[in-house]
Structure formats: structure tokens, C-alpha cells
PDB file of C-alpha atoms in Angstrom:
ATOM      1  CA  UNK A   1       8.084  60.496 -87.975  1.00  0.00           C
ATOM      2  CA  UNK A   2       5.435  58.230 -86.611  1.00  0.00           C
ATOM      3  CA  UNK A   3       2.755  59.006 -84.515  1.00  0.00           C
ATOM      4  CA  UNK A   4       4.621  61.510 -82.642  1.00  0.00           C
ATOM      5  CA  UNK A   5       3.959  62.316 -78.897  1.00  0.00           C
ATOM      6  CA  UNK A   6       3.200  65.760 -77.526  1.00  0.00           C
ATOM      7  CA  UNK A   7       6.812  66.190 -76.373  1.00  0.00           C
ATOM      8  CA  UNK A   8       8.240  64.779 -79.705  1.00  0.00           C
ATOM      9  CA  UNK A   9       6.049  67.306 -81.354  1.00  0.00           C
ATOM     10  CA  UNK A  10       7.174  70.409 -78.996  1.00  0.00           C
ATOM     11  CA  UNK A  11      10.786  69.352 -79.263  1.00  0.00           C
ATOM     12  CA  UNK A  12      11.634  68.971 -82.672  1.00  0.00           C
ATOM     13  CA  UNK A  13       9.152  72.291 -84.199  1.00  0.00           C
ATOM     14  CA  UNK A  14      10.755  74.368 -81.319  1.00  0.00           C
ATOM     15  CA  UNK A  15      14.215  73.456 -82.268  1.00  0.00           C
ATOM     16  CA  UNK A  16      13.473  74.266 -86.094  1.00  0.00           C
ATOM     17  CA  UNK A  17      12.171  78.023 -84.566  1.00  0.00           C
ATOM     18  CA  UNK A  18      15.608  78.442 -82.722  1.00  0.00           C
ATOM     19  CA  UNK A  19      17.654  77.312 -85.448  1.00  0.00           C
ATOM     20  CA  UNK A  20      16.283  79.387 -88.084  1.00  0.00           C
ATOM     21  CA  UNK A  21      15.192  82.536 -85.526  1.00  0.00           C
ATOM     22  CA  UNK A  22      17.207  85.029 -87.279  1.00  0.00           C
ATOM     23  CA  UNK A  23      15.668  83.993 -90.921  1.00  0.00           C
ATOM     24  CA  UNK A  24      12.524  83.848 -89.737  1.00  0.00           C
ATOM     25  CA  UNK A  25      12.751  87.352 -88.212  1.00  0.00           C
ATOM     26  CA  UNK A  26      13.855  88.850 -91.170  1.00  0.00           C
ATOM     27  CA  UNK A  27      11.222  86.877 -93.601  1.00  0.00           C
ATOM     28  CA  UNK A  28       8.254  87.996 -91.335  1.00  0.00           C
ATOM     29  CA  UNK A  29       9.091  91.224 -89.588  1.00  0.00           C
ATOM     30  CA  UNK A  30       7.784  93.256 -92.961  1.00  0.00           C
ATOM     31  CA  UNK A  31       4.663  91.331 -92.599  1.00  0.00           C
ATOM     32  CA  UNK A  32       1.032  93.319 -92.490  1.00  0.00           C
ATOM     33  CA  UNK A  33      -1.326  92.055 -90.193  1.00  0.00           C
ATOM     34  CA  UNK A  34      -2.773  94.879 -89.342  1.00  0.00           C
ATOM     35  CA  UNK A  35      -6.269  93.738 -90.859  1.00  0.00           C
ATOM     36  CA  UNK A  36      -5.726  91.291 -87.908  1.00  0.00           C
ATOM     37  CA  UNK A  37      -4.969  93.863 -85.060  1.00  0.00           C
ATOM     38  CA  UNK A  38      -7.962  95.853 -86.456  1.00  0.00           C
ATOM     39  CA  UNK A  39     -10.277  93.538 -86.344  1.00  0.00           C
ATOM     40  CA  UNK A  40      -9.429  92.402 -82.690  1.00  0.00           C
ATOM     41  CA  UNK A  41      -9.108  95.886 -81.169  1.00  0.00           C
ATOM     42  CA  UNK A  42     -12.793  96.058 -82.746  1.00  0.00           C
ATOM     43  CA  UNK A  43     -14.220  93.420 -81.100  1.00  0.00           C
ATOM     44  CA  UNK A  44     -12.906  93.943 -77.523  1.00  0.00           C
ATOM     45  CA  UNK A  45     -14.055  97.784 -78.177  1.00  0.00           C
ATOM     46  CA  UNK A  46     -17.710  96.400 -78.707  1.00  0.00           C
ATOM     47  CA  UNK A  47     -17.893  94.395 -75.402  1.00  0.00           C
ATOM     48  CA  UNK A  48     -17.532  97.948 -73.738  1.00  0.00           C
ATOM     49  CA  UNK A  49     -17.965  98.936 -70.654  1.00  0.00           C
ATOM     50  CA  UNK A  50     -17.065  95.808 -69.456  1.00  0.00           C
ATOM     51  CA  UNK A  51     -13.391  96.220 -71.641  1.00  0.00           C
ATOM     52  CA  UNK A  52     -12.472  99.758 -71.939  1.00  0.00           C
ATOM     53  CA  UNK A  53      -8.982 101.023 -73.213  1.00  0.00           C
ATOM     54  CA  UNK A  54      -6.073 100.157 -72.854  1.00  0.00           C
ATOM     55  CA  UNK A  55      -6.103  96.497 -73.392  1.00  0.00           C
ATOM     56  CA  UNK A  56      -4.134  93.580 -71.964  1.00  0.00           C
ATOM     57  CA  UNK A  57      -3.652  91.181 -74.566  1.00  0.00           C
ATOM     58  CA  UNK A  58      -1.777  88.135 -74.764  1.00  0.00           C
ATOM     59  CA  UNK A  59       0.233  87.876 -77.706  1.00  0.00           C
ATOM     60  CA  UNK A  60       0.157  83.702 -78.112  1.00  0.00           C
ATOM     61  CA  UNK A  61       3.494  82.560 -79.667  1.00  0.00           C
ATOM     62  CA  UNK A  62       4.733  86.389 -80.332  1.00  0.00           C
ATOM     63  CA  UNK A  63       7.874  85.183 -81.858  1.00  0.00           C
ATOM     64  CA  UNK A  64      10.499  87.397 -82.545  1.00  0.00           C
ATOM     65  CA  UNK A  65       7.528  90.801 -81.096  1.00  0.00           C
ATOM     66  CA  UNK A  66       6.650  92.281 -84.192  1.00  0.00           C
ATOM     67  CA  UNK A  67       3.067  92.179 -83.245  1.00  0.00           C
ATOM     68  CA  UNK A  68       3.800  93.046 -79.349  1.00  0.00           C
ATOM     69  CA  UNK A  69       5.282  96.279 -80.538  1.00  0.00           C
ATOM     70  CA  UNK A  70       2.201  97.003 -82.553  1.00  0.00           C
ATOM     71  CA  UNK A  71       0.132  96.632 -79.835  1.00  0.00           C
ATOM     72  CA  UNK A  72       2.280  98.507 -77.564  1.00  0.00           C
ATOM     73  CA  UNK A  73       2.475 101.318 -79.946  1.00  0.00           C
ATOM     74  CA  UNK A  74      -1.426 101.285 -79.998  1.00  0.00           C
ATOM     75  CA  UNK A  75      -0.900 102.164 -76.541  1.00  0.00           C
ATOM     76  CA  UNK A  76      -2.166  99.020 -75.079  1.00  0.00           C
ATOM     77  CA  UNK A  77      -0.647  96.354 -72.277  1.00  0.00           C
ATOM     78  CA  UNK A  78       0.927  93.590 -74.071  1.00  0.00           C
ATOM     79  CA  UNK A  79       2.310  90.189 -73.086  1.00  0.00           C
ATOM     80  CA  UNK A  80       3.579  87.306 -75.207  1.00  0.00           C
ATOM     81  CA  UNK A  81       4.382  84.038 -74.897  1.00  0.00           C
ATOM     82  CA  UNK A  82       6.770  82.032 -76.775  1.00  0.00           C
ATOM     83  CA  UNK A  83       8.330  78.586 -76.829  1.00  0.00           C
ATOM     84  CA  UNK A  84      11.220  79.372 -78.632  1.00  0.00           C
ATOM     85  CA  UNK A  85      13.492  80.493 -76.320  1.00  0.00           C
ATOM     86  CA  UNK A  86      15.765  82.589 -79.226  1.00  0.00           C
ATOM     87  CA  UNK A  87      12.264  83.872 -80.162  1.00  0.00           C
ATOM     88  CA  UNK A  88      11.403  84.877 -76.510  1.00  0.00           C
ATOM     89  CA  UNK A  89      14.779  86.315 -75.788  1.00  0.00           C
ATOM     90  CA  UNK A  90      14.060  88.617 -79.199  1.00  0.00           C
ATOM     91  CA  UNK A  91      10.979  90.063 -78.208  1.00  0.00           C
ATOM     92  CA  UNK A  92      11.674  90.873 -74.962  1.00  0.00           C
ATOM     93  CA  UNK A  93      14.514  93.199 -76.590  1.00  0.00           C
ATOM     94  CA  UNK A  94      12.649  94.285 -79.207  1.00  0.00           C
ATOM     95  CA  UNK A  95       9.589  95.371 -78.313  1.00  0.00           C
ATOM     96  CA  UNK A  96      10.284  95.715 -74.776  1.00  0.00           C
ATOM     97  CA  UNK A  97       7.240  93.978 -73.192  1.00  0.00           C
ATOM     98  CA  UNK A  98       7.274  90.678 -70.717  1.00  0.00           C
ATOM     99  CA  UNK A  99       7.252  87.794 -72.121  1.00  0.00           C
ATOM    100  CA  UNK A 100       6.637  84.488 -70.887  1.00  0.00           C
ATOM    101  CA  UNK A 101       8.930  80.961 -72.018  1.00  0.00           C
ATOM    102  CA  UNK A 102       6.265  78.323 -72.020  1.00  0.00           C
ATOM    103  CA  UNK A 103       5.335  75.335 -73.817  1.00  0.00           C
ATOM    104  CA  UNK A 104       2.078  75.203 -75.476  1.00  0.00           C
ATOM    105  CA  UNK A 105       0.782  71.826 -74.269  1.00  0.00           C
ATOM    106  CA  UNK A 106       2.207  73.033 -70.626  1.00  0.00           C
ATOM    107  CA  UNK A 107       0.572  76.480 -70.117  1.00  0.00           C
ATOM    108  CA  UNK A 108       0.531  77.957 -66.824  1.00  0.00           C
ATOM    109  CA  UNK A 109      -1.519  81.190 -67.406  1.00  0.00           C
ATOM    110  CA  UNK A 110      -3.279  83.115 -64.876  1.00  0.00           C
ATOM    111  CA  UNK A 111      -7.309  83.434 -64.765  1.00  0.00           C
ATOM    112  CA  UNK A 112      -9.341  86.093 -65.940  1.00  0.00           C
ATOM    113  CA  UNK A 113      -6.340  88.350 -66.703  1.00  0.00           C
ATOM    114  CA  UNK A 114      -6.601  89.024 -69.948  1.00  0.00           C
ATOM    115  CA  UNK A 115      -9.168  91.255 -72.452  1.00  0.00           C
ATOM    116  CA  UNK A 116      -8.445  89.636 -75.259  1.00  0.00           C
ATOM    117  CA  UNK A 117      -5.908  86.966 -76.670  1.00  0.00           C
ATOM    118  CA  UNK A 118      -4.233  87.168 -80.143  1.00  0.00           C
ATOM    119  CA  UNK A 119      -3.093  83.244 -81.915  1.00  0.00           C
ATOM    120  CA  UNK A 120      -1.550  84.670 -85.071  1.00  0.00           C
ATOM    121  CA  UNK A 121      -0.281  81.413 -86.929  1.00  0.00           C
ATOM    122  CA  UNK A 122       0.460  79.686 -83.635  1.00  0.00           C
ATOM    123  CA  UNK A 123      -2.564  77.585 -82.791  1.00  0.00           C
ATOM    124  CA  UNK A 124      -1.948  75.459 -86.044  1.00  0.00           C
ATOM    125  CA  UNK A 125       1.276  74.230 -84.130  1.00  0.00           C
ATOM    126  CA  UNK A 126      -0.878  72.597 -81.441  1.00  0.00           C
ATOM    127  CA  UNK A 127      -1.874  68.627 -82.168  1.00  0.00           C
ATOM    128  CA  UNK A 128      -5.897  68.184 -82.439  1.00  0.00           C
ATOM    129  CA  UNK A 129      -5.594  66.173 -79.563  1.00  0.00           C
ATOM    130  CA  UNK A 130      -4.378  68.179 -77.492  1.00  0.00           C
ATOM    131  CA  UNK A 131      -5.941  71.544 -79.168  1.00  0.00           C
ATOM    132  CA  UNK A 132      -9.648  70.796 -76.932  1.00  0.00           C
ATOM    133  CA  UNK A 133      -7.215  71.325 -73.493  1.00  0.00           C
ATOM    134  CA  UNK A 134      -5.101  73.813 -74.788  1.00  0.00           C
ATOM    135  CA  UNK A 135      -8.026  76.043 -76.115  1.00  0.00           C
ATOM    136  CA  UNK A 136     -10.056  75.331 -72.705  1.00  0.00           C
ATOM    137  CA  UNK A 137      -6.478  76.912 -70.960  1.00  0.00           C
ATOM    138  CA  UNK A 138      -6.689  80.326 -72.954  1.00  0.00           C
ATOM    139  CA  UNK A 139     -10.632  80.473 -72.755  1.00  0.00           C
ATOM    140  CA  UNK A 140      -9.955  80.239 -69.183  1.00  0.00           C
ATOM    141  CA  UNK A 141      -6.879  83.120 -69.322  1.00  0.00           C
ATOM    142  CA  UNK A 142      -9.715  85.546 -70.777  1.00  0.00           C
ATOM    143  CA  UNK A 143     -11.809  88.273 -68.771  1.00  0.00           C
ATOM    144  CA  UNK A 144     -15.474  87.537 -68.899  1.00  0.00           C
ATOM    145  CA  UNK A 145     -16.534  88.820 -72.507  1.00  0.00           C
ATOM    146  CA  UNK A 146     -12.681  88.829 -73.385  1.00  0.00           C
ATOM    147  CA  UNK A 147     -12.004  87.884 -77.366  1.00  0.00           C
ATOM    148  CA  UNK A 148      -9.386  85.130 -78.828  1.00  0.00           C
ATOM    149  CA  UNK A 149      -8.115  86.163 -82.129  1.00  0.00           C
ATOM    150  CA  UNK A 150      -6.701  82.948 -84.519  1.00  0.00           C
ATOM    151  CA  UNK A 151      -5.298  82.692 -87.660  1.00  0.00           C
ATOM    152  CA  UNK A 152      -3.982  79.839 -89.210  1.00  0.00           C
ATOM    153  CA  UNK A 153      -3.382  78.309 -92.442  1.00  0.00           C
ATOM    154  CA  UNK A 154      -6.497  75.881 -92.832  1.00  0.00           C
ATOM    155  CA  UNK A 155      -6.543  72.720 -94.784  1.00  0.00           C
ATOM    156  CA  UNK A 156      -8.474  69.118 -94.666  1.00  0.00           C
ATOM    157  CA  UNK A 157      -8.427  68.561 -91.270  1.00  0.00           C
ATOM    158  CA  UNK A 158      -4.856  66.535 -91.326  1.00  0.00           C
ATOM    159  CA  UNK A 159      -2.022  67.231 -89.186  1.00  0.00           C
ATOM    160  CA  UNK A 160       1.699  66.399 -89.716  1.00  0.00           C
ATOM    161  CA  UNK A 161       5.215  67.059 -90.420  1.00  0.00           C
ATOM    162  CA  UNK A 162       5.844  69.835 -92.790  1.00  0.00           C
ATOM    163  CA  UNK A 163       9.673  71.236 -93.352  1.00  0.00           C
ATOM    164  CA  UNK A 164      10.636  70.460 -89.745  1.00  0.00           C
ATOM    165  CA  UNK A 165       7.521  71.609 -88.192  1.00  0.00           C
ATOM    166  CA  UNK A 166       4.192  69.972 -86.831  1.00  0.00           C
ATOM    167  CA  UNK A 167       1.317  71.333 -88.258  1.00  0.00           C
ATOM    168  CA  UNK A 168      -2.612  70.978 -88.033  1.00  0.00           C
ATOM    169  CA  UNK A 169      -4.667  72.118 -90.719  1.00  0.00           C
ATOM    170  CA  UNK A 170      -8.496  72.406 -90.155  1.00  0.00           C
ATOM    171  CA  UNK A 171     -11.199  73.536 -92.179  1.00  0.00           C
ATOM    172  CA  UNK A 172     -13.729  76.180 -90.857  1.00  0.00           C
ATOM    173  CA  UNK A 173     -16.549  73.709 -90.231  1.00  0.00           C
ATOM    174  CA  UNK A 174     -13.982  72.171 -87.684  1.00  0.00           C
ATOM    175  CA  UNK A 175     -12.008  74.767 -86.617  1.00  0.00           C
ATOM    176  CA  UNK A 176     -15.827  75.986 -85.383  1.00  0.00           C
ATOM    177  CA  UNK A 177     -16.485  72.649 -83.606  1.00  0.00           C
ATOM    178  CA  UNK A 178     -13.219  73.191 -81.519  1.00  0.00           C
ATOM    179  CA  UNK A 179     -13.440  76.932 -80.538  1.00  0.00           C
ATOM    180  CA  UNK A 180     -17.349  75.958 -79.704  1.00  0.00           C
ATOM    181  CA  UNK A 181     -16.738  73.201 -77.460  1.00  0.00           C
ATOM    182  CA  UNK A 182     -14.104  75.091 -75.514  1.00  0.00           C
ATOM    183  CA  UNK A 183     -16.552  78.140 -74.860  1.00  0.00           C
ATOM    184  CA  UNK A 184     -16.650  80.251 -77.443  1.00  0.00           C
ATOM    185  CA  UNK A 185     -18.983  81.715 -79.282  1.00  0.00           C
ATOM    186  CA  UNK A 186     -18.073  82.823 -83.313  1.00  0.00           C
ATOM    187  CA  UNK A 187     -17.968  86.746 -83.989  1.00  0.00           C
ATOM    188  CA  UNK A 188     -16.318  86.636 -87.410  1.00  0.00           C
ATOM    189  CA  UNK A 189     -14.167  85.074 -89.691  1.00  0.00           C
ATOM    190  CA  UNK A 190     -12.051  85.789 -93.261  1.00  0.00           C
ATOM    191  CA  UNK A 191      -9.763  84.320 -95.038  1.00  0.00           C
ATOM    192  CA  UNK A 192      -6.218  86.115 -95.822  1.00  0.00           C
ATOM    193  CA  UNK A 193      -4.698  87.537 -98.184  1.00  0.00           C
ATOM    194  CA  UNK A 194      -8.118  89.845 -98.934  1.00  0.00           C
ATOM    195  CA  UNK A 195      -9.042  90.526-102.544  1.00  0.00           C
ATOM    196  CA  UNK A 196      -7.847  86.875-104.122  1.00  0.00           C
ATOM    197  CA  UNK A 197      -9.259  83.743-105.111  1.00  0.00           C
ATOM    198  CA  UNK A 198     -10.332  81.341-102.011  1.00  0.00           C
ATOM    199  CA  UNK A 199      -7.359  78.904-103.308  1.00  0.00           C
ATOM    200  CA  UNK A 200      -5.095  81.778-103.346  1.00  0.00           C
ATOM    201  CA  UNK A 201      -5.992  82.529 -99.291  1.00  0.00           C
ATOM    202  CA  UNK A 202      -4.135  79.811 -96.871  1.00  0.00           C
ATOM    203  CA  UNK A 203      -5.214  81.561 -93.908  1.00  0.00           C
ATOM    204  CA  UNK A 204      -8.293  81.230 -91.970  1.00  0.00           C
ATOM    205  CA  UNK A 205      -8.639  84.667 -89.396  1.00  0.00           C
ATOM    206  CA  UNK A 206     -11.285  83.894 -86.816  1.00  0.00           C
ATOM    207  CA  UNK A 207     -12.514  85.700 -83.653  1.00  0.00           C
ATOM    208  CA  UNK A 208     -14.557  84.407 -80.813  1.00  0.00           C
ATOM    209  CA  UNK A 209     -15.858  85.989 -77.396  1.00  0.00           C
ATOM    210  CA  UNK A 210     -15.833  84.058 -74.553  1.00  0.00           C
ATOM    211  CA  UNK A 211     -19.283  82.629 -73.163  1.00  0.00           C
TER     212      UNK A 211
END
């Protein structure tokens, strides 16, 4: 496809979630992110007592709830939101939490709701030209102090089509430039999976507080 728009772009990588919902469920429910849960819950603990326990966090494209039910189980206050609807529909019976249907380049979120927000390989869906608004939306969404969690699969800052679904892959240096001029301020980053060569890693964790 050519120089897709923003609803071209939703359309077609939402349709390839609800058509392969079921695989994907069962190809990513085994999945350990708990390094990533970790090193969130870490970060909201040390902007205490401003954030104290338990914590409402927005699970940002939660798909089918694996991580919802972590977080639940952690005993905190979860939410997600999902595009997908199949996906939406599956965490809600899954891990038993509310979740939101919502595009992600039409968010309607509320303000100042939430202690922390966790993007585990959703952001990357968003084009960079829309990423600036869509980053400013879940900076806004965040208590003051609150923490956005992202991981993503980085690359040389190009964007396309990839099996069905659009993709933007950013390096750190511009990841950083984003997540800065939205607000944020850099606690950490790592790249995933831990203990292998950097070209054996595809994923870029990062964690920001809000200014």
C-alpha cells in the first residue's frame, strides 16, 4: 500500500488482530514479561507518597489480558484498552477487568486518572505522524509523577507494512526525541530478550515519568 492514511492504517492492522485473535492468543499468552511489570511497578513505587499501592494502570492495547491479569493478580486496579474488538471482548472474560474499545489515533481517555501506563508492543502500531498527538493524549491520561512503560521492537526509524500490519520502528536516539517532546522525562531503558547479543534483542523497553 501507498502512503496509507491514519484510517487505512487502523483498518486493515485491526482486521489482521481479529482475524488471527485466537492464534495470537495462544502464540503469546506463555509469554514472560515480567522483567517488564517489574520494572514499572518499580518506578511508580519510587515516586511515593505521591503514588502509593495499589496502582491504576492502563494496560495500552492489552490484547487478549494476559498482562491485565498479571497486574490484577499483583493486586493492583487495571484497565486496558484495545482496538481489536475480538481482543477486547477476550480480556474482558479473561482477566475480568474493564476494558475500553478505542482506536489509537481516536483516544478519549480521562485526565489525571492514571499512576502509571503500560505500551507493551503497541505503540510501534501508531504512525510517526501521528505518534507526537497520540503520546501527548496518554502523557495527559497520567497522574502528576505517573510513569509510561513502552516496549517495542526498534529499527531505523522506517515505518510500513509488515505481514498485514503497520509498523514503526525507531531507534533509541528517536524514540527519546518523541517521548521528550511529549513531556517526558527518561528513567530507564533495555533492550529484550536480556543476556544476548544487541542483534539478537528486537525490543527496545523504555520508561518515562511524566514532567
Amino acid at each position: 500500500m501507498k502512503d496509507p492514511g491514519p484510517a487505512e492504517i487502523t483498518r486493515a492492522t485491526l482486521e489482521h488482530y481479529d482475524r488471527r485473535a485466537e492464534e495470537f492468543w495462544q502464540g503469546t499468552r506463555g509469554h514472560d514479561v515480567s522483567q517488564n511489570i517489574a520494572a514499572l511497578l518499580r518506578r511508580i513505587e519510587s515516586a511515593a507518597p505521591v503514588h502509593l499501592p495499589p496502582f491504576t494502570i492502563l494496560d495500552f492495547g492489552c490484547g487478549p489480558g494476559r498482562d491485565l491479569k498479571a497486574f490484577t493478580g499483583l493486586g493492583h486496579v487495571a484497565v486496558g484498552i484495545e482496538g481489536s474488538a475480538r481482543f477486547a471482548a477476550m480480556a474482558r472474560e479473561y482477566s475480568g477487568c474493564e476494558v475500553w474499545e478505542q482506536d489509537f489515533l481516536k483516544l478519549d481517555l480521562p485526565a489525571a486518572r492514571f499512576d502509571a501506563v503500560f505500551a507493551n508492543a503497541a505503540l510501534f502500531h501508531v504512525p510517526g505522524r501521528e505518534l507526537p498527538r497520540v503520546l501527548r493524549e496518554l502523557h495527559a491520561t497520567l497522574k502528576s509523577g505517573g510513569v509510561l512503560f513502552s516496549s517495542n521492537p526498534h529499527g531505523a526509524n522506517v515505518e510500513g507494512w509488515n505481514r498485514g500490519r503497520y509498523g514503526a520502528y525507531h531507534d533509541l536516539d528517536a524514540w527519546r526525541r518523541y517521548l521528550e517532546e511529549a513531556g517526558f522525562s527518561e528513567l530507564d531503558h533495555y533492550y529484550r530478550p536480556a543476556g544476548l547479543p544487541r542483534e539478537q534483542q528486537p525490543w527496545l523497553a523504555s520508561l518515562w515519568r511524566r514532567r
